[in-house]
mmCIF file of C-alpha atoms in Angstrom:
data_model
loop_
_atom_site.group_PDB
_atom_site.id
_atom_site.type_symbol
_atom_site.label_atom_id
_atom_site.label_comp_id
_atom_site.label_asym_id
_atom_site.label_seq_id
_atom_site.Cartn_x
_atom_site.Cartn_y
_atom_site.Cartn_z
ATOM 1 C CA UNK Z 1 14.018 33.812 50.167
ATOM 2 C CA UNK Z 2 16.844 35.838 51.857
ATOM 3 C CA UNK Z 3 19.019 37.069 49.538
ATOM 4 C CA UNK Z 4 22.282 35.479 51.490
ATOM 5 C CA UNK Z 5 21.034 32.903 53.151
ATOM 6 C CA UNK Z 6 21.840 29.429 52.057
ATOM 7 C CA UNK Z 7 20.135 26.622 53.812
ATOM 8 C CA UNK Z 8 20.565 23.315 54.794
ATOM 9 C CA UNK Z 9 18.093 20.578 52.966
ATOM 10 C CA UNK Z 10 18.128 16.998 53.491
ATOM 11 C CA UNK Z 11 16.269 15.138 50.346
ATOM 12 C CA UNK Z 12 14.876 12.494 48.924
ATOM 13 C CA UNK Z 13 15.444 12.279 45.289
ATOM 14 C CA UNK Z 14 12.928 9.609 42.884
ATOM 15 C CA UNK Z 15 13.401 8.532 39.385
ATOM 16 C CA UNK Z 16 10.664 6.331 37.872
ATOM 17 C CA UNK Z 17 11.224 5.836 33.864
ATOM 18 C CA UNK Z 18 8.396 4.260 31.698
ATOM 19 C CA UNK Z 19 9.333 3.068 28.542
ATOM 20 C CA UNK Z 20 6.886 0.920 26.691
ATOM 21 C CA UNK Z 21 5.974 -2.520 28.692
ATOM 22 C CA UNK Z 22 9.004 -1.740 30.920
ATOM 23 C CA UNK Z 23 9.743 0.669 33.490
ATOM 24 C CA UNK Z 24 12.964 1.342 36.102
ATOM 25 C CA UNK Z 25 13.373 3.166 39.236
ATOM 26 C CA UNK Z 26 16.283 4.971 41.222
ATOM 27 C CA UNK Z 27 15.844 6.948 44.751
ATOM 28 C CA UNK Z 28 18.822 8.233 47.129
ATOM 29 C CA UNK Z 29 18.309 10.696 49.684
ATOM 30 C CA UNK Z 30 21.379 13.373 50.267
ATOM 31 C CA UNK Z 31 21.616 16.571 52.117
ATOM 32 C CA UNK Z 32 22.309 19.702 49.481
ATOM 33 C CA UNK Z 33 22.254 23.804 50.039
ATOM 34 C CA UNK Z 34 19.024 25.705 48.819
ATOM 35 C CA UNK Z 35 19.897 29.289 47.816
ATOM 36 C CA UNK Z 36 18.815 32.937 46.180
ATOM 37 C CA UNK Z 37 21.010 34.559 43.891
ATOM 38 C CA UNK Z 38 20.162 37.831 41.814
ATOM 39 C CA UNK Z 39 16.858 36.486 40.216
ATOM 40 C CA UNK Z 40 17.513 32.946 40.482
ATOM 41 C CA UNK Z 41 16.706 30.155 43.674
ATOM 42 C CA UNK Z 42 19.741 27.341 43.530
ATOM 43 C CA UNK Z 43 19.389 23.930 45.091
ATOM 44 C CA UNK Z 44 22.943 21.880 44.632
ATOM 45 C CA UNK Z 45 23.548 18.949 46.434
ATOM 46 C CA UNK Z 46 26.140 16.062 45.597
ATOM 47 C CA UNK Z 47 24.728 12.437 43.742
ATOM 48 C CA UNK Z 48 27.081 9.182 43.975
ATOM 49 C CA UNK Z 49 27.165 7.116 41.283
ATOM 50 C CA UNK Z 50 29.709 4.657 42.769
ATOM 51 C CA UNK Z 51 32.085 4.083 45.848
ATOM 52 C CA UNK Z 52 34.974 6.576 43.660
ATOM 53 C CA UNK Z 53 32.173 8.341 41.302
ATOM 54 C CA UNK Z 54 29.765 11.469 42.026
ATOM 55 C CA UNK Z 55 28.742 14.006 40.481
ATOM 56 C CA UNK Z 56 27.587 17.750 41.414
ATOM 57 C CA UNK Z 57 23.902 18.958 40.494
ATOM 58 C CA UNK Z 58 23.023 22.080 40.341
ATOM 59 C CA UNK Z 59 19.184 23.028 40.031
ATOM 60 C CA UNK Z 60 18.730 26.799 38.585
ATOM 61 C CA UNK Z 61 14.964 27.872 38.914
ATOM 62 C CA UNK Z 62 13.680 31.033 37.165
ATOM 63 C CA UNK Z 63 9.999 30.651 38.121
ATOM 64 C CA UNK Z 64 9.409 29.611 34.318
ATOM 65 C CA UNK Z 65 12.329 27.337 33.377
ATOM 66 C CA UNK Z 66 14.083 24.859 35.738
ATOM 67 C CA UNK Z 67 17.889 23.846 34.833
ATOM 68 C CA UNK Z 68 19.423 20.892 35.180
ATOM 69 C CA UNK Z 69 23.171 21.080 35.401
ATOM 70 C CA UNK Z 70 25.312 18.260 36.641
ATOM 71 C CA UNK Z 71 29.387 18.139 36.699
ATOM 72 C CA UNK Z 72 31.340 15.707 37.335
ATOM 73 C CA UNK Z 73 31.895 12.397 36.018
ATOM 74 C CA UNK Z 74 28.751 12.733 34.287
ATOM 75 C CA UNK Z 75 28.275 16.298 32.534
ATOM 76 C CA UNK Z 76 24.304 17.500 31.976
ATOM 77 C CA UNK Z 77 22.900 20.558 31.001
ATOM 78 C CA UNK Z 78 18.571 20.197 30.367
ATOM 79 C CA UNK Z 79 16.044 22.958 30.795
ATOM 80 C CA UNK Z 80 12.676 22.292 31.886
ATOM 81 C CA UNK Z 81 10.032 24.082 30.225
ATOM 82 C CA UNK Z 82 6.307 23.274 30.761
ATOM 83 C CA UNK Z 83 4.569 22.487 27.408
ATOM 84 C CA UNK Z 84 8.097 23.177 25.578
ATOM 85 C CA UNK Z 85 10.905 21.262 23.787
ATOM 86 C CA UNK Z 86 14.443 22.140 25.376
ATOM 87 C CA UNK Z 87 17.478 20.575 23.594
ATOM 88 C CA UNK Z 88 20.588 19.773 26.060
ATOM 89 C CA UNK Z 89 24.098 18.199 26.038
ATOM 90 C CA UNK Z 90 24.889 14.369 28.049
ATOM 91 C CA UNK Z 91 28.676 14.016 27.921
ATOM 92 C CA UNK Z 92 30.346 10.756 29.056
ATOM 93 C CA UNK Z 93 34.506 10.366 29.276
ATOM 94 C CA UNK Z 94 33.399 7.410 26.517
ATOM 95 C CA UNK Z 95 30.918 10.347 24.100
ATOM 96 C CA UNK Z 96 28.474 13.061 23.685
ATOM 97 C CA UNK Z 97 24.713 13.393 22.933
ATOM 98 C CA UNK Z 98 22.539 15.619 22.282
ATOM 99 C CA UNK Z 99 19.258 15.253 24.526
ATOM 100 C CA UNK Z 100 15.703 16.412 24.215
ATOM 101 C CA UNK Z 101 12.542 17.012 26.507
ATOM 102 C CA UNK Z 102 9.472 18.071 26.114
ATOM 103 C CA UNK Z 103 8.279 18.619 29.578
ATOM 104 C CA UNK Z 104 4.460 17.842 30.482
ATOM 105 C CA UNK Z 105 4.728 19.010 34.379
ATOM 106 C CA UNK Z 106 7.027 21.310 36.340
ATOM 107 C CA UNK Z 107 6.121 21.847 39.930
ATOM 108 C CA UNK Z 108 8.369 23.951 42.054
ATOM 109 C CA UNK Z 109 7.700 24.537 45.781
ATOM 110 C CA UNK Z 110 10.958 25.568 47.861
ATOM 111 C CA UNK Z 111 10.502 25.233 51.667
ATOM 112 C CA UNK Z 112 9.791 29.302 51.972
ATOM 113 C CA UNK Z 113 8.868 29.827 55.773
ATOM 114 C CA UNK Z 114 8.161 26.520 55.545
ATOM 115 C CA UNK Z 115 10.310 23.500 56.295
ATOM 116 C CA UNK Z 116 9.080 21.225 53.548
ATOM 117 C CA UNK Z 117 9.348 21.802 49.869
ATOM 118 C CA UNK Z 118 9.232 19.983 47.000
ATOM 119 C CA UNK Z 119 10.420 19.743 42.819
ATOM 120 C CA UNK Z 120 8.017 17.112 40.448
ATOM 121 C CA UNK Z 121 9.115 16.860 36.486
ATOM 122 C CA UNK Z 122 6.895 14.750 34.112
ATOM 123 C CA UNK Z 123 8.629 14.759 30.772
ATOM 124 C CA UNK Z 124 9.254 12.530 27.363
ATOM 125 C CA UNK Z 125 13.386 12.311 26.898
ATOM 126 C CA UNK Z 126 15.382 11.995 24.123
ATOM 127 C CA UNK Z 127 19.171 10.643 24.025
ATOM 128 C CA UNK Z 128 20.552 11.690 20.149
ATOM 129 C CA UNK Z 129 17.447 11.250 18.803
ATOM 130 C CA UNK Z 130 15.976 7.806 20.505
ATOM 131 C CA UNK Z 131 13.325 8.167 22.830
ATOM 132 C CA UNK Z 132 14.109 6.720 26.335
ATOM 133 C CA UNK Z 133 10.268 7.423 27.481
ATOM 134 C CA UNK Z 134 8.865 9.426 30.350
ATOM 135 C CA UNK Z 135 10.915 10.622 33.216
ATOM 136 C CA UNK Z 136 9.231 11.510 36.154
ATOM 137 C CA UNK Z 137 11.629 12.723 38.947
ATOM 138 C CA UNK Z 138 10.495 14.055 42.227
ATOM 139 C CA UNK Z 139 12.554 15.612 44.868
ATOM 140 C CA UNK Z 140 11.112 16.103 48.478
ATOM 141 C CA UNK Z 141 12.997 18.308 50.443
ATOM 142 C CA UNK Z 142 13.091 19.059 54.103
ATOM 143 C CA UNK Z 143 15.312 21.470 56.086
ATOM 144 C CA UNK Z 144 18.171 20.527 57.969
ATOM 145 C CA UNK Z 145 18.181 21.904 60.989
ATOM 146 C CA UNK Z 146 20.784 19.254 62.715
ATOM 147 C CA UNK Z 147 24.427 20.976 62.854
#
């Protein structure tokens, strides 16, 4: 990826969560910035939560370990290791929690001299020691060549 480039990504972002006979989903699509700096590929883009709530995410990729950081009204810090445990931080305005995952999939694909790309995590969470049961999140992103 160019070194100074930052482009332009519309995406689609999926949640599913399965937790025992249960299981929820969330999807929103959003346009972010995909970029290369030093070692590290950045995508950020901006996630609502309500009408006067968002908060920023910031996705840090390594090639090994993908980090999770989001700021805002909601603060979240989770790496994504393939086969490890990573321990993180969720912080409400109400409290703070320690969070674990052990991640069973991480699959990275920017849109490199392509336009399409995409980012699929499979992994067991835990919110201060409770299991919430497996995340699986999947971004697809496209770029956004509209002005």
């Amino acid at each position: 990826m160019n070194k100074t480039t930052k482009r332009l990504v519309k995406m689609r972002f999926q949640t599913k969560i399965d937790h025992g006979d249960h299981s929820e989903s969330y999807e929103f699509t959003t346009r972010g910035q995909l970029f290369h700096k030093g070692t590290q590929d950045y995508l950020r883009f901006e996630e609502s939560l309500s009408e006067t709530e968002s908060v920023q995410t910031t996705m840090k990729w390594d090639g090994r370990e993908l980090m999770l950081i989001r700021q805002g009204t909601i603060l979240m810090r989770q790496g994504f290791e393939v086969g490890k445990k990573t321990i993180g931080r969720y912080v409400t305005p109400e409290a703070s929690w320690e969070t674990t995952a052990t991640t069973d999939k991480l699959l990275v694909q920017w849109p490199l001299g392509k336009s399409r790309g995409r980012i699929q995590i499979t992994y067991q969470f835990s919110l201060q020691g409770q299991d919430t049961g497996t995340h699986q999140v999947r971004l697809t992103l496209e770029e956004d060549t509209s002005k």
